[in-house]
Amino acid sequence: MGEGIYNAALMEHNAHPDYKYEMENPTHTHEGVNPSCGDDIILSLRVVDGIVEEAAFTGSGCAVSQASADIMADLITEEPVEEVKRLCELFLAMIRGEACEEELEDLGEAAELKSIALMPARVKCAELGWRTALTIIEEEL
Amino acid sequence: MTEQRILHGADMLTERGRAEWDAAGVQVSALVDNPYKKDFPLLATKPSLAFLDSAATAQRPAVVLDAQRNFYESMNANALRGLYKLSVEATEAINASRAHVARFLGLTDADARDIIFCRNASEALNIVASSYGGSVLAAGDEVCITIMEHHSNLIPWQQVCERAGAKLVYMYVGEDGVLTEEEMRAKIGPKTKVVSAAHVSNVLGVENDIKLLASIAHEFGAVMVVDGAQSVPHLQVNVRDLDVDFFAFSAHKAFGPLGIGVLWGRHELLEAMPPFLTGGEMIDSVTEQAAVWAPTPEKFEAGTQDAAGIFALDAALTYMEGVGYEAIQMRESALVHTCMHRLADLDFVRIIGPADPALHHGVISFNVCGIHPHDVSSILDMDNVAIRAGHHCAQPLLAHLGIESCCRASLAFYNDSADIDKLISGLQHVWSMFHGD
């Protein structure tokens, strides 16, 4: 019996998220919701001089949505906004099956979520944190 | 997943479960043996699948699939229109099915004129809300529904109430999911024009006392509308005995084809109602500026009907009658008792709705502590166990119960003890993935 998307990395991020906490002085905060399943993420970023100095989230939802958001927060911390945008778009492209293997190296641990593409019903869960980050970048930055 | 978890049938029964089975009058072996699975091609060809989502849509027996095919192969023509033999045969097939549905609901062949074919129970309920509700509701009137309604028996009433300036009133249930007479009488009154309720809840599995609801509704001159989508697969329905005014169900939950819904209504109400959809087949005569409606049921059946589906529904009803409601209920009761007892033995599972298995008609909703239902469902899917997870198109009910979503295992007579074994071992797998062995 396989573990599928529920590999050790995902289960670890779900059980012990490093970036799931209330940020003290965010410059940007946005809530992302998947109404059909109740996944809810409030993503906060502290952007200084075009660099994401801190990323954190609160909220509730399934293991996939929460772990994926934690993995994303880890990846984008201390990255320039333009790079964060590129990584988020790359992640979404990966989920759609449109990214090539070489590019995926840039996503680090997040590349392990690639197989979510085989579970169409769960794609929205994996995407939630990344879409929320893109919304902040596109609407507020 | 360790080997010792894969146990089968009677070995896995707790003593409590065994006693309940005996109390229900069913031999343990009766649920290990499955004389029905072979009738259902999808189940027969996927022996490792535990299909526990029949409340969403049932599987169909070969006789239903054959009927659909036979229609296209031997009598396909546009019913009602043609004057040639083939079209007449298609028309006769629809009429025969209509009469069968009437008898199935406890009516006579003469009542077939009050059986309306549409796409599904949702459309049937939209016809009632829009055509009946739309013509009788005025500002200040009330429509009374239960908090456990599927969105299909909720949103149509929201819409028509908004248009009419009427008020949508809810009857609430306690933790046990039971709607009391006290609550019915507190909400149904002189302003009530329509009472509409699910016969059986698609989340809680409870049966509402429709007869009582109908009698209270009639005391105040209101009509009683019943959403029978979840009851028809499990309970024998007699609309005269229930003394209701409208009754809707979907063929696809009753082992029939997708895309066929049924609405029955009292003749005088249907006659007085305006049509829902307009177009071909539903008129007596048309001039450039006006039209005269055909009598019911044609008035509500605009456009070309899915005659093959209607013919296949006829076959589904024949199949169900062949199995018999007595056998269906006995087997389902034993399955539900066993499943609930086995779930209760898992200390990380919380069952939603009544604790008494006898109150669950084919549906058992539950949550796994601290694990989102979508994760539960995805992991069960890896073990080839199909359940539903989410809000089950009943968001107001879930909000009332204080939960965002839940898991739902729904059973039919074609399930067996191996399906329950797989659900239980699958849930142990879910728990061990999140919490270790």
Coordinates of C-alpha atoms in Angstrom, one line a residue:
Chain A
M1 CA 0.0 0.0 0.0
G2 CA 1.6 3.3 -1.1
E3 CA 1.8 6.6 0.7
G4 CA 1.2 8.6 -2.5
I5 CA 1.3 12.3 -1.9
Y6 CA 1.4 11.7 1.9
N7 CA 5.2 11.1 2.0
A8 CA 7.4 11.7 5.1
A9 CA 8.2 15.3 4.1
L10 CA 4.5 16.3 3.7
M11 CA 3.5 14.6 7.0
E12 CA 6.4 16.3 8.8
H13 CA 5.5 19.8 7.5
N14 CA 1.8 19.1 8.5
A15 CA 2.6 17.9 12.0
H16 CA 5.4 20.4 12.7
P17 CA 5.1 23.5 10.5
D18 CA 7.9 25.9 11.1
Y19 CA 6.1 28.8 9.5
K20 CA 2.7 28.5 11.0
Y21 CA 2.5 31.3 13.5
E22 CA 1.1 34.8 13.7
M23 CA 3.6 37.3 12.4
E24 CA 4.2 40.4 14.6
N25 CA 4.7 43.1 12.0
P26 CA 3.7 42.0 8.5
T27 CA 3.7 44.4 5.6
H28 CA 1.1 42.3 3.7
T29 CA -1.6 39.9 4.8
H30 CA -4.1 38.0 2.6
E31 CA -6.6 35.3 3.3
G32 CA -6.9 32.4 0.8
V33 CA -9.9 30.1 1.0
N34 CA -11.1 27.0 -0.8
P35 CA -14.8 27.3 -0.1
S36 CA -15.6 23.8 -1.2
C37 CA -13.4 22.1 1.4
G38 CA -13.0 24.8 4.0
D39 CA -9.2 25.1 3.6
D40 CA -8.3 28.5 5.0
I41 CA -4.9 30.2 5.0
I42 CA -4.0 33.7 6.2
L43 CA -0.6 34.4 4.7
S44 CA 1.5 37.2 6.0
L45 CA 4.7 38.6 4.4
R46 CA 7.2 41.1 5.6
V47 CA 8.7 42.7 2.5
V48 CA 11.6 45.1 2.9
D49 CA 13.4 46.6 0.0
G50 CA 11.9 44.1 -2.4
I51 CA 12.9 41.1 -0.4
V52 CA 10.6 38.8 1.5
E53 CA 12.3 38.9 4.9
E54 CA 9.7 36.8 6.6
A55 CA 6.8 34.6 5.5
A56 CA 4.3 32.9 7.9
F57 CA 0.7 31.7 7.9
T58 CA -2.2 30.7 10.1
G59 CA -5.4 28.9 9.3
S60 CA -6.8 25.4 9.1
G61 CA -7.5 22.8 6.5
C62 CA -6.3 19.5 5.2
A63 CA -2.7 18.2 5.5
V64 CA -2.0 18.9 1.9
S65 CA -3.0 22.6 2.1
Q66 CA -1.2 23.2 5.4
A67 CA 2.1 21.3 4.5
S68 CA 2.2 22.9 1.0
A69 CA 1.9 26.4 2.6
D70 CA 4.7 25.6 5.1
I71 CA 7.0 24.3 2.3
M72 CA 6.3 27.5 0.3
A73 CA 7.0 29.8 3.2
D74 CA 10.3 28.1 3.7
L75 CA 11.2 28.4 0.0
I76 CA 10.3 32.1 -0.4
T77 CA 11.9 33.4 2.8
E78 CA 14.7 35.8 2.0
E79 CA 14.0 35.7 -1.7
P80 CA 13.4 38.8 -3.9
V81 CA 9.7 39.4 -4.8
E82 CA 10.4 38.8 -8.5
E83 CA 11.9 35.4 -7.6
V84 CA 9.0 34.6 -5.3
K85 CA 6.6 35.3 -8.2
R86 CA 8.6 33.1 -10.5
L87 CA 8.7 30.2 -8.0
C88 CA 4.9 30.4 -7.4
E89 CA 4.2 30.4 -11.1
L90 CA 6.6 27.5 -11.5
F91 CA 4.8 25.6 -8.8
L92 CA 1.5 26.1 -10.4
A93 CA 2.9 25.1 -13.8
M94 CA 4.3 21.9 -12.2
I95 CA 0.8 21.1 -10.9
R96 CA -0.6 21.6 -14.4
G97 CA 2.2 19.3 -15.7
E98 CA 3.7 22.1 -17.7
A99 CA 7.1 22.4 -16.0
C100 CA 10.3 20.5 -17.1
E101 CA 12.4 18.4 -14.7
E102 CA 15.3 20.8 -14.7
E103 CA 13.2 23.8 -13.6
L104 CA 11.7 21.7 -10.8
E105 CA 15.1 21.7 -9.0
D106 CA 14.4 25.4 -8.1
L107 CA 11.4 24.3 -6.1
G108 CA 13.4 22.1 -3.7
E109 CA 11.1 20.1 -1.4
A110 CA 8.0 21.6 -3.1
A111 CA 8.8 19.5 -6.2
E112 CA 7.8 16.4 -4.2
L113 CA 4.2 17.7 -4.5
K114 CA 4.3 17.1 -8.2
S115 CA 2.2 13.9 -8.0
I116 CA -0.7 15.9 -6.7
A117 CA -1.4 16.4 -10.4
L118 CA -2.6 12.8 -10.4
M119 CA -5.2 13.7 -7.7
P120 CA -7.3 16.4 -9.5
A121 CA -9.6 16.7 -6.5
R122 CA -6.7 17.8 -4.3
V123 CA -4.9 20.2 -6.6
K124 CA -6.7 23.2 -5.1
C125 CA -5.5 22.2 -1.6
A126 CA -1.8 22.1 -2.7
E127 CA -2.1 25.4 -4.6
L128 CA -3.8 27.5 -1.9
G129 CA -0.7 29.0 -0.3
W130 CA 1.0 29.6 -3.6
R131 CA -2.0 31.3 -5.1
T132 CA -2.4 33.4 -2.0
A133 CA 1.2 34.6 -2.3
L134 CA 0.7 35.4 -6.0
T135 CA -2.4 37.4 -5.1
I136 CA -0.4 39.5 -2.7
I137 CA 2.4 40.1 -5.2
E138 CA 0.0 40.9 -8.1
E139 CA -2.4 43.1 -6.1
E140 CA -0.3 44.7 -3.5
L141 CA 3.3 44.8 -4.6
Chain B
M1 CA -0.2 -1.7 6.4
T2 CA 0.6 -4.9 8.1
E3 CA -0.6 -8.3 7.2
Q4 CA -2.6 -9.0 10.4
R5 CA -4.9 -6.0 9.7
I6 CA -6.3 -7.7 6.7
L7 CA -8.9 -9.9 8.2
H8 CA -12.2 -10.8 6.7
G9 CA -15.8 -11.3 7.5
A10 CA -16.9 -12.9 10.8
D11 CA -13.3 -12.9 12.2
M12 CA -13.4 -9.2 12.5
L13 CA -16.8 -8.9 14.2
T14 CA -16.9 -7.8 17.8
E15 CA -19.2 -9.6 20.1
R16 CA -21.4 -6.6 20.3
G17 CA -21.6 -6.5 16.5
R18 CA -22.4 -10.2 16.4
A19 CA -25.3 -9.8 18.9
E20 CA -26.7 -6.9 16.8
W21 CA -26.7 -9.0 13.7
D22 CA -28.5 -11.8 15.4
A23 CA -31.0 -9.2 16.8
A24 CA -31.6 -8.0 13.3
G25 CA -32.4 -11.6 12.3
V26 CA -29.5 -11.9 9.9
Q27 CA -27.0 -14.6 9.8
V28 CA -23.4 -13.5 9.9
S29 CA -22.8 -15.4 6.7
A30 CA -25.5 -13.4 4.9
L31 CA -23.2 -10.4 4.7
V32 CA -20.1 -12.4 3.7
D33 CA -22.1 -13.9 0.8
N34 CA -23.1 -11.4 -1.7
P35 CA -25.7 -12.6 -4.2
Y36 CA -26.1 -9.1 -5.7
K37 CA -22.6 -8.1 -6.7
K38 CA -22.7 -10.2 -9.9
D39 CA -25.7 -8.2 -11.1
F40 CA -23.7 -5.0 -11.2
P41 CA -21.0 -5.0 -13.9
L42 CA -18.8 -2.2 -12.4
L43 CA -18.7 -4.0 -9.0
A44 CA -18.2 -7.4 -10.5
T45 CA -15.2 -6.2 -12.6
K46 CA -13.6 -4.3 -9.7
P47 CA -13.7 -6.9 -6.9
S48 CA -11.1 -5.0 -4.8
L49 CA -13.2 -1.8 -4.8
A50 CA -15.2 -1.0 -1.7
F51 CA -17.8 1.3 -3.1
L52 CA -19.3 3.2 -0.2
D53 CA -20.7 6.2 -2.0
S54 CA -24.1 5.0 -3.2
A55 CA -25.8 8.1 -1.7
A56 CA -24.0 10.2 -4.3
T57 CA -24.9 7.8 -7.1
A58 CA -25.7 4.1 -7.0
Q59 CA -24.2 1.5 -9.3
R60 CA -26.6 0.2 -12.0
P61 CA -27.3 -3.5 -12.6
A62 CA -26.7 -5.0 -16.1
V63 CA -30.5 -5.2 -16.7
V64 CA -30.6 -1.4 -16.6
L65 CA -27.6 -0.9 -18.9
D66 CA -29.1 -3.5 -21.3
A67 CA -32.4 -1.7 -21.3
Q68 CA -30.8 1.6 -22.2
R69 CA -28.9 -0.1 -25.1
N70 CA -32.0 -2.1 -26.2
F71 CA -33.9 1.2 -26.5
Y72 CA -31.4 2.6 -28.9
E73 CA -31.0 -0.6 -30.8
S74 CA -34.7 -1.5 -31.2
M75 CA -37.0 1.4 -30.6
N76 CA -35.1 4.6 -31.1
A77 CA -37.2 7.3 -32.5
N78 CA -38.5 10.6 -31.2
A79 CA -41.4 9.7 -28.9
L80 CA -44.7 11.6 -29.1
R81 CA -43.9 13.2 -32.5
G82 CA -43.9 10.5 -35.1
L83 CA -46.9 8.7 -36.5
Y84 CA -44.9 5.7 -37.6
K85 CA -44.4 2.4 -35.7
L86 CA -41.0 3.1 -34.2
S87 CA -42.1 6.4 -32.7
V88 CA -45.3 4.8 -31.4
E89 CA -43.2 2.1 -29.7
A90 CA -40.9 4.8 -28.1
T91 CA -44.0 6.6 -26.9
E92 CA -45.4 3.4 -25.4
A93 CA -42.1 2.7 -23.6
I94 CA -42.3 6.1 -21.9
N95 CA -46.0 5.6 -21.0
A96 CA -45.3 2.1 -19.6
S97 CA -42.4 3.5 -17.5
R98 CA -44.7 6.4 -16.3
A99 CA -47.3 3.9 -15.2
H100 CA -44.6 1.8 -13.5
V101 CA -43.3 4.8 -11.5
A102 CA -46.9 5.6 -10.5
R103 CA -47.4 2.0 -9.1
F104 CA -43.9 2.2 -7.5
L105 CA -45.0 5.3 -5.5
G106 CA -48.2 3.6 -4.3
L107 CA -50.4 5.0 -7.0
T108 CA -52.5 3.5 -9.8
D109 CA -51.9 3.4 -13.6
A110 CA -54.5 6.2 -13.9
D111 CA -52.2 8.5 -11.9
A112 CA -49.5 8.2 -14.5
R113 CA -50.6 11.5 -15.8
D114 CA -49.2 13.1 -12.6
I115 CA -45.7 11.6 -13.0
I116 CA -43.4 14.1 -14.6
F117 CA -40.0 13.1 -16.0
C118 CA -37.2 15.6 -15.8
R119 CA -33.4 15.4 -15.3
N120 CA -33.0 14.8 -11.6
A121 CA -34.5 15.5 -8.2
S122 CA -33.0 18.9 -8.2
E123 CA -34.9 19.8 -11.3
A124 CA -38.1 18.3 -9.9
L125 CA -37.8 20.4 -6.8
N126 CA -37.0 23.5 -8.9
I127 CA -40.3 22.8 -10.8
V128 CA -42.2 22.8 -7.5
A129 CA -40.5 25.9 -6.1
S130 CA -40.7 27.9 -9.3
S131 CA -44.0 26.9 -10.7
Y132 CA -46.0 26.2 -7.5
G133 CA -44.1 28.4 -5.1
G134 CA -43.8 31.2 -7.7
S135 CA -47.5 31.3 -8.2
V136 CA -48.8 31.1 -4.6
L137 CA -46.2 32.9 -2.5
A138 CA -46.7 36.5 -1.6
A139 CA -44.9 39.0 0.7
G140 CA -45.2 37.9 4.3
D141 CA -45.8 34.2 3.5
E142 CA -43.5 31.5 4.8
V143 CA -41.8 28.4 3.4
C144 CA -40.8 26.0 6.1
I145 CA -37.9 23.6 5.5
T146 CA -35.5 21.5 7.7
I147 CA -31.9 22.5 8.4
M148 CA -30.9 19.1 7.0
E149 CA -31.9 19.9 3.4
H150 CA -29.6 19.1 0.5
H151 CA -28.9 22.4 -1.3
S152 CA -31.3 21.1 -4.1
N153 CA -34.2 21.5 -1.7
L154 CA -32.9 24.7 -0.2
I155 CA -31.6 27.1 -2.8
P156 CA -34.8 26.8 -5.0
W157 CA -36.8 28.0 -2.0
Q158 CA -34.3 30.7 -1.1
Q159 CA -34.7 32.0 -4.6
V160 CA -38.5 31.9 -4.8
C161 CA -38.8 33.4 -1.3
E162 CA -36.5 36.3 -2.3
R163 CA -38.6 37.0 -5.4
A164 CA -41.9 36.8 -3.6
G165 CA -40.8 38.7 -0.4
A166 CA -41.6 35.5 1.5
K167 CA -39.6 34.2 4.5
L168 CA -37.7 30.9 4.5
V169 CA -38.1 29.4 8.0
Y170 CA -35.9 26.5 9.3
M171 CA -36.9 23.6 11.5
Y172 CA -33.8 22.6 13.5
V173 CA -32.6 19.2 14.8
G174 CA -30.6 18.3 17.9
E175 CA -27.3 16.5 17.9
D176 CA -29.1 13.2 17.4
G177 CA -30.5 14.6 14.1
V178 CA -34.1 14.0 15.0
L179 CA -36.7 16.5 14.1
T180 CA -39.3 16.7 16.9
E181 CA -43.0 17.4 16.7
E182 CA -42.4 20.3 19.1
E183 CA -40.0 21.9 16.6
M184 CA -42.4 21.3 13.7
R185 CA -45.3 22.9 15.5
A186 CA -43.1 25.9 16.6
K187 CA -42.3 26.7 13.0
I188 CA -45.3 25.7 10.9
G189 CA -48.2 28.1 11.3
P190 CA -50.9 30.2 9.6
K191 CA -48.3 32.0 7.4
T192 CA -46.8 28.8 6.1
K193 CA -47.7 28.1 2.5
V194 CA -45.2 25.3 1.8
V195 CA -43.4 22.7 4.0
S196 CA -40.6 21.0 2.2
A197 CA -38.4 18.3 3.7
A198 CA -36.0 15.5 2.9
H199 CA -37.6 12.1 3.5
V200 CA -34.1 10.8 4.5
S201 CA -31.1 13.1 5.2
N202 CA -28.1 12.6 2.9
V203 CA -25.8 13.4 5.8
L204 CA -27.4 12.1 8.9
G205 CA -29.3 9.2 7.3
V206 CA -32.3 9.9 9.5
E207 CA -35.8 9.5 8.2
N208 CA -38.1 12.5 8.9
D209 CA -41.6 11.8 10.0
I210 CA -43.2 12.9 6.7
K211 CA -46.7 11.8 7.6
L212 CA -46.6 14.0 10.7
L213 CA -45.1 16.9 8.9
A214 CA -47.7 16.6 6.2
S215 CA -50.6 16.5 8.7
I216 CA -49.3 19.6 10.4
A217 CA -48.8 21.4 7.1
H218 CA -52.3 20.5 6.0
E219 CA -53.7 21.8 9.3
F220 CA -52.6 25.2 8.2
G221 CA -53.5 24.8 4.5
A222 CA -49.9 24.5 3.4
V223 CA -48.7 21.9 0.8
M224 CA -46.2 19.2 1.7
V225 CA -43.2 18.7 -0.6
V226 CA -40.9 15.7 -0.2
D227 CA -37.3 15.3 -1.5
G228 CA -37.2 11.5 -1.8
A229 CA -33.7 11.3 -3.4
Q230 CA -32.3 9.4 -0.4
S231 CA -35.4 7.5 0.7
V232 CA -36.4 5.7 -2.5
P233 CA -33.2 3.5 -2.6
H234 CA -34.0 2.3 0.9
L235 CA -37.6 2.7 1.9
Q236 CA -40.9 1.7 0.2
V237 CA -42.7 4.9 -0.6
N238 CA -46.5 5.4 -0.8
V239 CA -47.3 9.0 -1.4
R240 CA -51.0 8.5 -0.6
D241 CA -50.2 6.9 2.7
L242 CA -47.7 9.7 3.5
D243 CA -50.4 12.1 2.4
V244 CA -48.0 14.5 0.7
D245 CA -48.6 16.8 -2.2
F246 CA -45.3 16.6 -4.2
F247 CA -42.7 13.9 -4.2
A248 CA -39.3 14.1 -6.0
F249 CA -36.6 11.5 -6.6
S250 CA -33.6 10.8 -8.9
A251 CA -33.3 7.6 -10.9
H252 CA -29.5 7.5 -10.6
K253 CA -29.6 7.0 -6.8
A254 CA -32.2 4.2 -7.2
F255 CA -30.0 2.0 -9.5
G256 CA -31.4 3.7 -12.6
P257 CA -29.7 5.8 -15.3
L258 CA -28.1 9.2 -14.8
G259 CA -30.2 12.1 -16.1
I260 CA -33.7 11.1 -15.2
G261 CA -35.6 12.7 -12.3
V262 CA -39.2 12.1 -11.3
L263 CA -41.7 14.5 -9.9
W264 CA -45.1 13.4 -8.7
G265 CA -47.7 16.0 -7.7
R266 CA -51.4 16.1 -6.8
H267 CA -53.3 16.4 -10.1
E268 CA -55.3 19.5 -9.2
L269 CA -52.1 21.3 -8.1
L270 CA -50.2 20.3 -11.3
E271 CA -53.2 21.4 -13.4
A272 CA -53.2 24.8 -11.8
M273 CA -49.4 25.4 -12.1
P274 CA -47.8 27.3 -14.9
P275 CA -45.1 25.4 -16.9
F276 CA -41.5 25.5 -15.7
L277 CA -39.7 25.2 -19.1
T278 CA -41.4 26.0 -22.3
G279 CA -41.0 24.9 -25.9
G280 CA -41.9 21.8 -28.0
E281 CA -44.1 19.0 -26.8
M282 CA -45.7 21.0 -23.9
I283 CA -48.4 22.9 -25.9
D284 CA -51.8 22.2 -27.3
S285 CA -51.7 25.0 -29.8
V286 CA -49.5 28.0 -30.6
T287 CA -50.2 31.2 -32.4
E288 CA -47.8 34.1 -33.1
Q289 CA -48.5 35.7 -29.8
A290 CA -49.9 33.1 -27.5
A291 CA -49.9 29.4 -26.6
V292 CA -52.2 27.0 -24.9
W293 CA -50.5 24.5 -22.6
A294 CA -50.8 20.8 -22.9
P295 CA -52.3 19.0 -19.9
T296 CA -50.0 17.5 -17.3
P297 CA -47.6 15.7 -17.6
E298 CA -46.6 17.1 -21.0
K299 CA -47.0 20.7 -19.8
F300 CA -43.9 20.1 -17.7
E301 CA -41.9 18.1 -20.2
A302 CA -40.7 20.7 -22.8
G303 CA -38.4 19.4 -25.5
T304 CA -37.3 15.8 -26.4
Q305 CA -37.3 13.5 -23.4
D306 CA -34.5 11.0 -22.6
A307 CA -36.7 8.1 -23.6
A308 CA -33.9 5.6 -23.3
G309 CA -33.2 6.7 -19.8
I310 CA -36.9 6.6 -18.9
F311 CA -37.1 3.1 -20.4
A312 CA -34.0 2.1 -18.3
L313 CA -35.6 3.5 -15.1
D314 CA -38.5 1.1 -15.8
A315 CA -36.0 -1.7 -15.7
A316 CA -34.4 -0.4 -12.5
L317 CA -37.7 -0.4 -10.7
T318 CA -38.4 -3.9 -11.9
Y319 CA -34.9 -4.9 -10.6
M320 CA -35.6 -3.3 -7.2
E321 CA -39.0 -5.0 -7.0
G322 CA -37.3 -8.3 -7.8
V323 CA -34.9 -7.8 -4.9
G324 CA -37.7 -6.5 -2.7
Y325 CA -37.7 -3.8 -0.1
E326 CA -37.9 -6.4 2.7
A327 CA -34.6 -8.0 1.6
I328 CA -33.0 -4.6 0.9
Q329 CA -33.9 -3.3 4.3
M330 CA -32.8 -6.4 6.2
R331 CA -29.4 -6.5 4.5
E332 CA -28.8 -2.8 4.8
S333 CA -29.8 -2.8 8.4
A334 CA -27.3 -5.5 9.1
L335 CA -24.6 -3.7 7.1
V336 CA -25.3 -0.4 8.9
H337 CA -25.4 -2.0 12.4
T338 CA -22.1 -3.8 11.7
C339 CA -20.4 -0.8 10.1
M340 CA -21.4 1.5 13.0
H341 CA -20.3 -0.9 15.7
R342 CA -16.9 -1.4 13.9
L343 CA -16.5 2.4 13.6
A344 CA -17.4 2.8 17.3
D345 CA -14.6 0.4 18.1
L346 CA -12.1 2.9 16.5
D347 CA -11.5 5.4 19.3
F348 CA -10.3 8.0 16.8
V349 CA -13.6 8.0 14.9
R350 CA -16.6 10.2 15.9
I351 CA -19.9 9.3 14.3
I352 CA -22.2 12.2 13.3
G353 CA -25.9 12.0 13.9
P354 CA -27.9 9.4 15.8
A355 CA -26.0 6.8 17.8
D356 CA -28.7 4.2 17.1
P357 CA -27.9 2.4 13.9
A358 CA -31.6 1.7 13.3
L359 CA -32.0 5.5 12.6
H360 CA -29.4 5.5 9.8
H361 CA -30.9 4.7 6.3
G362 CA -27.8 3.7 4.4
V363 CA -25.8 6.7 5.4
I364 CA -23.1 6.9 8.1
S365 CA -21.2 10.2 8.5
F366 CA -18.2 10.5 10.7
N367 CA -14.9 12.3 11.3
V368 CA -11.5 11.1 12.1
C369 CA -10.1 13.2 15.0
G370 CA -7.7 15.9 13.9
I371 CA -7.6 14.7 10.3
H372 CA -9.3 16.6 7.5
P373 CA -12.0 14.5 5.7
H374 CA -10.3 15.2 2.3
D375 CA -7.1 13.6 3.7
V376 CA -9.1 10.7 5.0
S377 CA -10.8 10.2 1.7
S378 CA -7.6 10.5 -0.4
I379 CA -5.8 7.9 1.8
L380 CA -8.8 5.5 1.8
D381 CA -8.8 5.9 -2.0
M382 CA -5.2 4.5 -2.0
D383 CA -6.7 1.4 -0.3
N384 CA -9.5 1.3 -3.0
V385 CA -12.2 2.5 -0.6
A386 CA -14.6 5.1 -2.1
I387 CA -16.3 7.4 0.3
R388 CA -17.5 11.0 0.1
A389 CA -15.8 13.8 2.0
G390 CA -16.8 17.4 2.1
H391 CA -20.0 19.4 3.0
H392 CA -22.3 17.0 1.1
C393 CA -24.2 19.9 -0.4
A394 CA -25.7 20.6 3.0
Q395 CA -23.6 23.5 4.3
P396 CA -26.3 25.0 6.6
L397 CA -26.6 21.6 8.3
L398 CA -22.9 21.3 8.8
A399 CA -22.7 24.9 10.1
H400 CA -25.6 24.0 12.5
L401 CA -23.6 20.9 13.7
G402 CA -20.5 23.1 14.1
I403 CA -18.4 21.2 11.6
E404 CA -16.9 22.3 8.3
S405 CA -16.9 19.0 6.6
C406 CA -17.2 15.3 7.2
C407 CA -16.7 11.8 5.8
R408 CA -19.6 9.8 4.6
A409 CA -19.9 6.1 4.0
S410 CA -23.1 5.2 2.3
L411 CA -24.3 1.6 1.8
A412 CA -26.6 -0.3 -0.5
F413 CA -27.7 -3.9 -0.5
Y414 CA -24.9 -4.8 -3.0
N415 CA -22.3 -4.1 -0.3
D416 CA -21.0 -6.8 1.9
S417 CA -18.8 -7.5 5.0
A418 CA -15.6 -7.3 2.9
D419 CA -16.5 -3.7 2.0
I420 CA -16.8 -2.8 5.7
D421 CA -13.5 -4.7 6.5
K422 CA -11.8 -2.6 3.9
L423 CA -13.2 0.7 5.3
I424 CA -12.1 -0.2 8.9
S425 CA -8.6 -1.3 7.9
G426 CA -8.4 1.7 5.6
L427 CA -9.2 4.0 8.5
Q428 CA -6.6 2.3 10.7
H429 CA -4.2 3.0 7.8
V430 CA -5.2 6.7 7.8
W431 CA -4.6 6.9 11.5
S432 CA -1.3 5.2 11.4
M433 CA -0.1 7.5 8.6
F434 CA -0.7 10.5 10.7
H435 CA 0.3 9.1 14.1
G436 CA 2.6 6.1 13.5
D437 CA 1.7 2.5 14.3

